[in-house]
XYZ file of C-alpha atoms in Angstrom:
685
model
C 107.675 42.100 129.561
C 105.768 44.576 128.396
C 104.616 46.760 131.621
C 102.769 49.781 128.914
C 99.283 50.056 130.028
C 96.203 53.436 129.435
C 96.818 56.253 132.025
C 94.162 58.970 133.124
C 95.307 61.091 130.259
C 95.659 57.735 127.291
C 93.364 55.819 126.602
C 94.311 51.959 126.564
C 95.444 51.832 123.246
C 94.573 48.433 120.732
C 96.392 47.334 118.215
C 94.513 45.587 114.851
C 97.157 43.184 113.229
C 96.301 39.940 110.452
C 96.497 40.088 107.399
C 94.918 40.495 104.186
C 91.770 39.447 103.485
C 90.578 38.213 107.079
C 88.616 41.402 108.079
C 90.637 43.188 110.290
C 89.232 46.311 108.188
C 85.822 45.673 108.527
C 85.896 44.978 111.935
C 87.447 48.492 112.579
C 85.362 49.950 110.061
C 82.455 48.517 111.872
C 83.951 49.978 116.317
C 85.398 52.919 114.792
C 82.206 54.185 113.088
C 82.927 57.576 111.660
C 85.438 58.259 114.178
C 88.550 57.354 112.315
C 91.709 59.109 110.850
C 93.091 58.483 108.273
C 97.077 59.902 107.233
C 100.366 58.632 105.998
C 102.584 56.607 108.962
C 105.924 59.721 109.668
C 107.823 59.036 107.022
C 106.777 56.530 105.456
C 104.158 55.806 102.031
C 101.990 54.411 103.701
C 98.442 54.946 105.289
C 97.757 54.928 109.042
C 93.982 55.061 110.197
C 93.605 55.172 113.486
C 89.813 55.635 115.325
C 88.234 55.737 118.769
C 85.979 52.873 120.297
C 83.336 53.949 122.332
C 82.430 50.628 125.036
C 80.334 51.076 127.723
C 81.701 54.619 128.500
C 84.778 54.214 127.836
C 87.011 55.497 125.140
C 89.518 53.061 123.311
C 91.438 54.418 120.607
C 91.742 51.282 117.522
C 94.728 50.978 115.207
C 93.874 49.568 112.290
C 97.888 48.291 111.237
C 99.228 47.779 108.122
C 97.473 43.975 106.263
C 100.368 41.920 106.042
C 101.930 38.415 105.596
C 104.477 38.705 108.560
C 106.632 40.911 110.857
C 109.624 40.068 108.391
C 111.468 43.930 106.718
C 110.447 43.051 103.393
C 108.218 46.628 102.737
C 108.068 49.445 104.601
C 104.164 47.447 105.841
C 106.300 44.653 107.665
C 108.219 47.031 109.187
C 105.589 49.209 110.050
C 104.206 47.512 112.186
C 106.859 45.355 113.553
C 107.757 49.283 114.696
C 104.111 50.208 115.977
C 103.625 46.346 118.200
C 107.603 47.282 119.370
C 106.331 51.283 120.700
C 105.287 52.221 123.694
C 102.248 52.935 122.277
C 100.732 49.932 122.294
C 98.704 48.152 125.108
C 97.393 45.568 122.981
C 97.266 43.167 120.216
C 94.185 41.527 118.228
C 95.687 40.183 116.346
C 92.487 38.543 113.521
C 92.151 34.733 111.778
C 90.424 33.732 109.149
C 88.696 31.380 110.450
C 87.991 29.566 106.694
C 91.152 30.161 106.707
C 92.698 29.053 109.941
C 96.281 27.805 108.547
C 97.273 30.126 106.360
C 96.227 32.671 108.457
C 97.640 31.953 111.592
C 101.380 32.024 109.965
C 101.494 35.642 111.123
C 100.916 34.062 114.266
C 104.237 32.495 113.969
C 106.074 35.419 113.416
C 104.182 36.942 116.353
C 106.144 34.253 118.772
C 108.347 35.266 120.866
C 107.331 39.962 121.149
C 106.188 40.423 125.086
C 103.129 42.007 124.136
C 99.838 41.035 125.436
C 97.966 39.415 122.306
C 94.372 38.287 121.680
C 93.127 36.690 118.793
C 89.580 36.407 116.873
C 88.407 34.243 115.467
C 86.935 35.722 112.240
C 84.430 34.676 109.873
C 83.208 31.458 112.251
C 79.819 31.943 109.348
C 82.325 30.776 107.240
C 83.690 28.495 107.943
C 80.750 26.891 109.685
C 78.985 26.942 105.670
C 82.700 24.638 104.380
C 81.743 22.544 107.530
C 84.735 23.157 109.290
C 84.630 23.042 113.000
C 86.915 25.528 115.507
C 87.483 24.289 119.400
C 88.516 27.990 120.356
C 88.488 26.718 124.679
C 91.722 24.655 122.888
C 93.082 26.622 120.503
C 93.309 29.190 123.256
C 95.071 26.760 125.687
C 97.154 25.794 122.579
C 98.253 29.639 123.083
C 98.069 30.853 126.156
C 95.886 33.388 124.900
C 92.429 34.362 124.857
C 90.608 33.024 121.917
C 87.362 34.463 120.459
C 84.894 33.345 117.767
C 83.322 36.479 115.759
C 82.087 37.656 112.469
C 83.123 41.142 112.776
C 80.452 42.012 109.267
C 78.214 41.745 111.726
C 79.919 42.415 115.412
C 78.774 38.873 116.496
C 80.791 37.599 119.721
C 82.741 40.920 120.162
C 81.116 41.260 123.971
C 84.691 38.748 125.998
C 86.628 41.127 124.151
C 84.828 44.424 125.796
C 85.332 42.597 128.763
C 89.135 41.357 128.586
C 89.050 45.740 128.348
C 87.254 46.645 130.154
C 88.232 44.793 133.573
C 92.118 44.725 131.903
C 93.281 41.600 131.885
C 94.972 41.453 129.030
C 97.556 41.767 130.947
C 99.276 38.857 131.211
C 97.706 37.312 127.866
C 101.496 36.460 126.489
C 101.112 34.111 123.219
C 102.376 30.338 124.402
C 105.844 29.724 122.191
C 107.551 27.618 123.361
C 105.678 24.223 121.029
C 107.509 26.829 117.848
C 111.217 27.562 119.450
C 111.463 23.389 119.998
C 110.888 23.059 115.742
C 113.339 25.496 115.579
C 116.124 23.308 118.043
C 114.732 20.422 116.843
C 115.007 21.401 113.126
C 118.280 24.232 113.854
C 120.018 21.984 116.430
C 122.507 23.659 118.118
C 122.509 26.314 115.737
C 119.625 27.967 117.759
C 120.548 27.371 120.880
C 123.900 28.343 120.611
C 122.641 31.483 119.031
C 120.106 31.720 121.500
C 123.139 32.058 124.383
C 124.989 34.252 123.114
C 121.976 37.064 122.743
C 122.009 35.976 126.247
C 120.768 39.627 127.620
C 120.397 41.249 124.010
C 115.936 42.986 124.148
C 114.798 45.117 121.484
C 111.962 46.664 124.174
C 109.601 43.488 123.073
C 111.282 41.791 120.629
C 112.706 39.071 122.680
C 116.535 36.639 122.092
C 114.766 33.917 121.186
C 112.468 36.724 118.497
C 115.345 37.658 117.132
C 116.939 35.145 117.073
C 114.504 33.561 114.421
C 115.137 36.673 112.385
C 119.047 36.418 112.595
C 117.905 32.924 110.589
C 115.980 34.233 108.121
C 118.805 37.013 107.037
C 116.375 40.027 108.592
C 118.775 42.632 107.774
C 116.926 45.193 110.052
C 117.858 42.777 113.214
C 121.553 41.937 112.159
C 122.312 45.866 111.810
C 120.210 46.407 115.807
C 122.384 43.192 117.341
C 125.339 44.105 115.621
C 125.553 47.733 117.177
C 124.422 46.012 121.116
C 126.975 43.387 120.819
C 130.601 43.089 121.249
C 132.734 41.716 118.702
C 133.378 38.785 119.720
C 129.953 37.523 119.148
C 128.911 39.769 116.885
C 131.753 37.659 115.304
C 130.476 34.638 116.828
C 127.060 35.379 115.243
C 128.349 35.909 111.595
C 130.165 32.533 111.682
C 126.520 30.821 112.736
C 124.319 32.069 109.877
C 127.505 31.939 107.653
C 126.921 28.506 107.547
C 122.693 28.827 107.690
C 121.336 27.681 104.094
C 118.039 29.452 103.171
C 117.874 29.600 106.888
C 113.648 31.215 105.572
C 112.214 28.568 103.795
C 113.226 26.553 106.693
C 111.706 28.653 109.701
C 109.093 28.830 107.667
C 108.370 24.840 108.071
C 109.043 24.935 111.196
C 106.222 27.790 111.601
C 103.946 25.639 109.414
C 104.995 22.190 111.468
C 103.288 24.319 114.736
C 100.783 25.782 112.868
C 99.794 21.993 111.606
C 99.874 20.747 114.919
C 97.472 23.776 116.608
C 95.047 23.147 113.441
C 95.278 18.936 114.025
C 94.576 19.226 118.142
C 91.790 22.194 117.563
C 89.721 22.352 114.640
C 87.832 19.790 112.064
C 88.161 20.379 108.787
C 85.635 18.079 106.280
C 87.904 15.451 104.310
C 86.599 16.810 100.201
C 87.188 21.008 101.316
C 90.642 21.302 98.861
C 87.981 19.964 96.019
C 87.240 22.689 93.980
C 84.231 22.867 91.430
C 83.153 23.790 88.481
C 83.289 27.861 88.331
C 86.403 27.726 90.426
C 88.209 25.837 88.143
C 86.357 28.175 84.985
C 87.631 31.097 87.748
C 91.824 29.864 87.772
C 91.882 29.083 84.297
C 94.782 30.347 82.499
C 92.977 31.276 79.495
C 89.137 30.772 80.327
C 89.933 32.698 83.540
C 91.026 35.952 81.956
C 88.426 35.977 79.774
C 85.639 34.916 82.853
C 87.246 37.893 84.273
C 87.528 40.497 81.263
C 83.979 39.704 80.910
C 82.836 40.628 85.162
C 85.176 42.991 85.058
C 83.099 44.197 81.700
C 79.587 44.159 83.254
C 80.622 45.578 86.840
C 81.554 48.282 84.705
C 78.401 49.250 82.643
C 76.848 48.234 85.305
C 78.486 51.087 87.731
C 78.672 53.805 84.396
C 75.009 53.768 83.789
C 74.581 53.187 88.078
C 76.216 56.341 88.525
C 74.651 58.403 85.078
C 71.589 57.770 87.117
C 72.076 59.326 90.253
C 74.731 62.277 88.345
C 71.491 62.850 86.234
C 68.988 62.902 88.774
C 71.300 65.879 91.516
C 71.951 67.992 87.952
C 67.037 67.418 87.212
C 65.859 67.847 91.024
C 68.595 69.778 92.112
C 70.844 72.129 90.483
C 68.287 74.234 89.587
C 66.966 75.019 93.196
C 70.383 75.265 94.443
C 71.655 77.652 92.363
C 67.721 79.584 92.805
C 67.950 79.410 95.901
C 71.845 80.605 96.404
C 71.177 83.726 94.167
C 68.139 84.298 95.823
C 69.889 84.433 99.005
C 73.119 86.098 97.584
C 68.984 88.956 96.363
C 67.896 89.345 99.480
C 70.750 90.115 101.714
C 71.955 92.660 98.595
C 75.558 90.313 97.318
C 76.400 92.745 93.931
C 75.380 90.884 91.099
C 78.592 90.422 90.004
C 80.104 88.890 93.317
C 76.760 86.301 92.817
C 77.975 85.646 88.772
C 81.883 84.248 90.386
C 80.091 82.417 93.761
C 77.813 80.896 90.838
C 80.547 80.280 88.266
C 82.724 78.924 90.507
C 82.855 77.218 94.301
C 78.960 76.695 94.033
C 79.434 74.984 90.492
C 82.604 72.995 91.785
C 80.535 71.794 94.314
C 77.956 70.394 92.844
C 80.612 68.857 89.961
C 82.865 67.648 93.198
C 79.491 65.836 94.134
C 78.384 63.933 90.551
C 81.653 62.541 90.756
C 81.457 61.257 94.400
C 77.993 59.643 93.306
C 79.803 57.898 90.007
C 82.954 56.901 92.289
C 80.531 55.626 95.034
C 78.322 53.115 92.145
C 82.037 51.700 90.949
C 83.210 51.045 94.752
C 80.034 49.398 95.964
C 79.698 46.993 92.982
C 83.926 46.564 92.613
C 83.214 46.414 96.786
C 81.609 43.291 95.411
C 83.294 41.500 94.030
C 86.394 41.735 96.309
C 83.473 41.194 99.444
C 82.655 37.336 97.679
C 86.187 36.510 97.449
C 86.227 36.794 92.995
C 88.393 39.999 93.308
C 91.503 37.373 93.994
C 89.989 35.185 91.547
C 91.542 38.684 88.766
C 94.368 38.611 90.365
C 95.858 35.231 89.646
C 94.328 34.807 86.966
C 96.126 38.296 85.351
C 99.186 37.294 87.740
C 101.730 35.788 85.138
C 100.473 39.274 82.881
C 101.429 42.503 85.095
C 104.556 39.972 86.650
C 106.242 40.762 82.702
C 105.730 44.528 83.518
C 107.081 44.286 86.363
C 103.760 44.257 89.249
C 101.237 41.652 90.271
C 98.036 39.695 89.298
C 96.051 42.570 91.487
C 97.632 44.953 89.619
C 94.982 44.451 86.359
C 91.980 45.433 88.960
C 92.893 49.619 89.442
C 93.550 49.100 85.296
C 90.101 48.260 84.894
C 88.890 49.896 86.483
C 89.784 53.369 85.180
C 88.036 52.777 81.540
C 84.791 53.535 84.012
C 87.133 56.232 85.251
C 90.323 56.909 86.746
C 89.667 58.320 89.945
C 88.616 54.320 90.857
C 91.588 53.024 89.390
C 93.429 54.768 91.291
C 91.383 54.435 94.353
C 91.303 51.192 93.197
C 95.099 50.193 93.655
C 94.547 50.253 97.437
C 94.208 46.321 97.535
C 98.419 45.965 96.722
C 100.490 45.252 99.610
C 103.562 47.132 98.172
C 103.773 51.011 98.260
C 106.594 50.799 95.157
C 103.653 48.930 93.551
C 100.596 50.631 94.317
C 102.780 53.616 93.036
C 103.901 52.097 89.926
C 100.642 50.131 89.240
C 99.002 53.931 89.889
C 101.135 54.795 87.379
C 100.879 53.100 84.731
C 96.762 53.277 85.192
C 96.836 56.786 83.867
C 97.539 55.772 80.285
C 93.899 53.954 80.613
C 91.368 56.219 78.716
C 88.477 57.136 81.134
C 84.301 57.018 79.519
C 84.788 60.982 78.861
C 87.939 60.633 77.113
C 85.650 59.034 74.395
C 83.248 61.580 73.527
C 86.155 64.450 72.768
C 87.786 61.753 70.387
C 84.714 60.322 68.815
C 83.484 63.836 67.428
C 87.108 65.544 66.716
C 87.821 61.490 64.249
C 83.660 62.203 63.449
C 84.387 65.192 61.796
C 88.543 65.017 60.182
C 88.677 61.292 59.788
C 85.244 59.839 59.032
C 86.448 57.172 56.865
C 89.244 56.287 59.037
C 88.079 56.869 62.428
C 88.237 53.054 63.044
C 91.747 53.094 61.746
C 91.978 56.145 63.888
C 90.713 54.825 67.685
C 93.034 51.177 66.528
C 96.474 53.245 66.223
C 95.351 54.977 69.451
C 94.532 51.517 71.013
C 98.018 50.285 70.196
C 100.098 53.219 70.993
C 98.456 53.264 74.363
C 100.055 49.317 74.949
C 103.011 50.575 73.894
C 103.178 53.182 76.333
C 102.466 50.640 78.993
C 104.999 48.926 78.635
C 107.594 51.956 78.676
C 106.147 53.751 81.163
C 105.872 50.455 83.261
C 109.506 49.815 82.595
C 110.672 53.366 83.361
C 109.016 54.138 86.671
C 109.363 50.777 87.808
C 113.433 50.807 87.511
C 113.138 54.400 89.500
C 110.779 52.493 91.890
C 112.935 49.157 92.074
C 109.851 47.526 91.852
C 112.693 44.545 90.788
C 113.784 44.183 94.439
C 110.833 44.265 95.966
C 108.579 42.678 93.355
C 105.698 40.725 95.415
C 103.851 38.250 93.531
C 100.453 36.352 95.056
C 101.842 34.619 98.165
C 98.276 34.472 100.554
C 95.501 31.284 98.988
C 92.147 32.638 97.207
C 89.949 33.382 99.886
C 86.905 31.045 99.843
C 84.029 32.215 98.682
C 80.699 34.303 101.101
C 78.066 35.405 100.840
C 78.411 39.970 101.209
C 78.390 41.410 103.920
C 76.210 44.440 102.836
C 76.245 46.446 105.726
C 79.365 46.102 105.708
C 79.760 46.906 101.992
C 77.112 50.149 102.992
C 79.537 51.559 104.907
C 82.972 51.210 102.355
C 81.039 52.905 99.921
C 79.935 55.436 101.648
C 83.306 56.336 103.462
C 85.119 56.388 99.585
C 82.253 58.738 98.376
C 82.924 61.382 100.978
C 86.863 60.617 100.331
C 85.954 61.534 96.604
C 83.636 64.802 98.046
C 86.132 66.083 100.388
C 88.811 66.031 97.926
C 87.717 66.956 94.642
C 85.728 70.845 96.756
C 90.276 71.242 97.251
C 90.388 70.359 93.705
C 88.034 71.571 91.684
C 86.550 74.874 93.081
C 90.562 76.493 92.348
C 90.496 74.995 89.079
C 87.320 77.145 88.007
C 87.825 80.468 90.061
C 91.550 80.122 87.886
C 89.522 79.588 84.672
C 87.124 81.918 85.721
C 89.298 85.053 85.738
C 91.611 83.382 82.222
C 89.022 83.487 80.279
C 86.334 86.257 81.449
C 86.505 89.782 79.548
C 83.554 92.572 80.617
C 82.363 92.276 77.098
C 81.822 88.725 77.003
C 84.440 88.694 73.442
C 86.964 86.271 73.978
C 89.251 88.081 71.935
C 89.810 90.120 75.046
C 89.983 87.491 77.771
C 93.564 86.820 79.330
C 92.980 83.708 78.024
C 92.979 84.767 74.495
C 96.228 86.992 74.500
C 98.553 84.045 76.179
C 97.070 81.567 73.493
C 98.105 83.355 70.900
C 101.888 84.400 72.317
C 102.749 81.178 73.030
C 101.194 79.245 69.059
C 104.980 79.375 68.213
C 105.725 77.216 70.406
C 102.651 74.721 70.329
C 102.583 74.506 67.141
C 106.175 72.869 67.264
C 104.175 69.868 69.094
C 101.236 70.601 66.210
C 98.892 72.374 68.367
C 97.358 76.251 67.370
C 96.548 77.823 70.684
C 92.854 76.739 70.034
C 94.349 73.349 70.598
C 96.609 73.601 72.701
C 94.361 75.588 75.324
C 91.729 72.096 74.291
C 94.213 70.771 76.227
C 95.708 72.352 79.555
C 91.838 72.183 80.471
C 91.427 68.647 79.382
C 93.694 67.829 81.997
C 91.547 70.231 85.062
C 89.128 67.071 83.743
C 88.131 65.342 80.100
C 84.809 66.699 80.051
C 86.198 69.995 80.086
C 87.772 70.282 76.544
C 84.214 69.937 74.828
C 83.221 73.236 75.946
C 86.613 75.467 75.448
C 86.702 73.721 72.195
C 83.591 74.633 71.183
C 83.841 78.179 73.098
C 87.294 78.414 71.129
C 86.085 78.457 68.054
C 83.042 79.423 67.899
C 81.801 82.723 67.558
C 82.652 85.411 69.491
C 79.368 86.492 71.293
C 79.240 81.980 71.824
C 82.239 83.196 74.554
C 81.597 84.285 77.927
C 82.719 81.782 80.046
C 84.816 78.574 78.972
C 84.157 77.009 82.121
C 80.291 76.832 82.191
C 80.278 76.171 78.429
C 83.324 72.884 79.312
C 80.220 71.953 82.563
C 77.381 73.515 80.968
C 78.279 72.550 77.628
C 77.634 76.534 75.940
C 75.246 76.886 72.490
C 76.991 78.565 68.983
C 76.108 77.795 65.926
C 77.301 74.942 63.442
C 79.566 73.515 65.667
C 81.608 71.275 63.380
C 81.890 73.879 60.647
C 83.684 76.444 63.243
C 85.948 73.136 64.339
C 86.665 72.842 60.367
C 87.176 75.934 59.374
C 90.008 76.755 62.285
C 92.384 73.981 62.496
C 93.898 71.106 59.911
C 93.308 67.659 59.564
C 97.277 66.688 60.847
C 96.686 69.438 63.690
C 92.968 67.270 64.882
C 94.859 64.133 64.598
C 98.062 66.772 67.208
C 95.106 66.606 69.684
C 93.353 63.117 69.678
C 96.498 62.216 70.565
C 98.058 64.987 72.679
C 93.912 64.602 74.623
C 93.958 61.067 74.828
C 97.464 60.363 76.424
C 97.112 63.569 79.293
C 97.027 63.804 82.451
C 93.470 61.870 82.967
C 92.387 65.315 84.670
C 93.700 67.455 88.422
C 90.983 64.930 91.015
C 92.875 62.092 89.469
C 95.793 63.866 90.954
C 94.814 65.096 93.582
C 93.272 61.066 94.632
C 96.838 59.226 93.728
C 98.745 62.011 95.991
C 95.803 61.135 98.647
C 96.883 57.624 97.354
C 100.616 57.531 97.197
C 101.151 59.881 100.192
C 103.926 61.228 97.775
C 103.656 65.225 96.064
C 106.673 64.626 95.135
C 105.788 61.089 93.190
C 102.365 62.898 91.656
C 104.193 65.527 90.724
C 106.627 62.357 88.609
C 104.050 61.434 87.126
C 102.262 64.275 85.641
C 105.080 65.594 84.343
C 105.566 63.182 82.179
C 102.098 62.169 80.996
C 101.913 65.680 80.189
C 105.496 65.686 78.214
C 105.246 62.380 76.846
C 101.132 63.499 75.504
C 103.133 66.929 73.457
C 105.927 64.225 72.522
C 103.462 61.633 69.890
C 101.479 64.733 68.877
C 104.308 65.985 67.815
C 105.998 63.333 66.152
C 102.236 62.769 65.162
C 101.488 65.667 63.560
C 104.701 66.088 61.921
C 104.175 62.596 59.757
C 101.215 63.090 59.805
C 101.641 66.178 57.389
C 102.997 63.599 54.700
C 99.894 62.048 54.023
C 97.245 65.566 54.525
């Protein structure tokens, strides 16, 4: 059995185990607060969350294991979870069980049976279960499982005192899950097959993984366990094992049936569920309807996007109106008092300080998105949206959950990218992020509206329709191209969980989630935005403020023969490049490059400050043709959303390689589309 214990040099290590939507992350955030670190597991692209719990003068290391439905080796999340459980870095597992969905939540615990690692069970969402009329005898369930079972409400940190006492007194060292009843189910169903297989594995043990647990995984055709067993036994024993496994049909389904039989006995003996708890009310009928469910979901999401956008604009407006000028004035005064040269003060304010201000504004906007859509997740409706669109997304190689990040991207691409965290599989999450880039964010429409009204006032709606139809084709090509590279068909995951019950949101947990999301975005934004600010400031700078004397002018005119292949003169191409930094940047760059020389000044300042300069529309009409404008609209629409989206994608996928592939693909696709549109439109304009 496991002998891992805390030492004077290492705090007690606790692993939080649970399926998605059981409140595991809520408990982790509640216990650790800001004392947490988010990274990725070594050699993997799966998020790793560690934190510190301080209780009664003692320090505990808390690890939020990836949410998973089983301990099979079908995904990186499952492999990471079971390998960490088997490692010497862990002392005790705390298994989160959703009391309102007891049968579903116990399946992961059934898969844990046979592992000799101490475990304690938390029956979470007891308040929701009571509202449903359910009751659970935690003492009876504890006796059946052979381990401590504590009823809790994680969002309110209620009922955790017994767990603290268990940890403090080190009483957990003998808390091993009583697995004998489950293995009797295996023997009853598989007969001599299980007994013989168990005998052949006598003495085979992989750390805390016992022969019986290994035997069950062999029956499930677990590839990793089969390889480990093949290396651990002699050739004769392995030959016998192969012969036994060859005669097993549908082993994974059969073992699952055994687990559910065991779970059913536990529930019957320890819990009471009203007979009418499975009846659907009118709203649930509507939410899960094949057609009406999609309409309702779109209406809810659209309302959420509007609410998040309006709230975000209000916050950004308040910050812009009441904070920016005082901040700039304060910095300029301080720099003047301590004798900083005026040139450096200008440089600092237009790069570092502007970057800081822009990052704060983006964080405020993302916080509003996180609050609105986090609320939908908290009350349990998000799973219904995923269910409604599952069949549509499956055709694109994804799953129902993928629709949410894409729809959120209409408000802000960064929000959509971070929203992909709800997808369990890293590969499907990465494909969803890659596909969500094609969705135009709110800032895109300002530039498109300007260009279409100037060059195509009578056909603006037709142009927008063409962009939408092309984006659908783009989405299809993107999903198929990256889906093939990511082997999505091989590891495609559908919706296998039950729909969680509706329940009241925990405002404390939701507030913490919103603030943490805003903090993460701010810290990431600062690194990228300030660097881009400096680069564009240097490129556009000229001592006399005339654009023709700047580096960017020389570069632009030099590469124009090449950029015209795609229908973009040098001004439009530089605006295309600037749009990759941020869609809002394109307006200022267009105004600067097509305006008078005196109005040029600093491109980045104009991008976010809204520059001044004569007849803006007339200058653009004189500087570009209709085919060039149309080509730019397509290039701009399908370009990289923004550099912040790139930074967020690196963070969410934990892969700079895949982010670079996605970014390169979007740039090339945007230029290819603009070139095709330009040469075709020349036939009509």
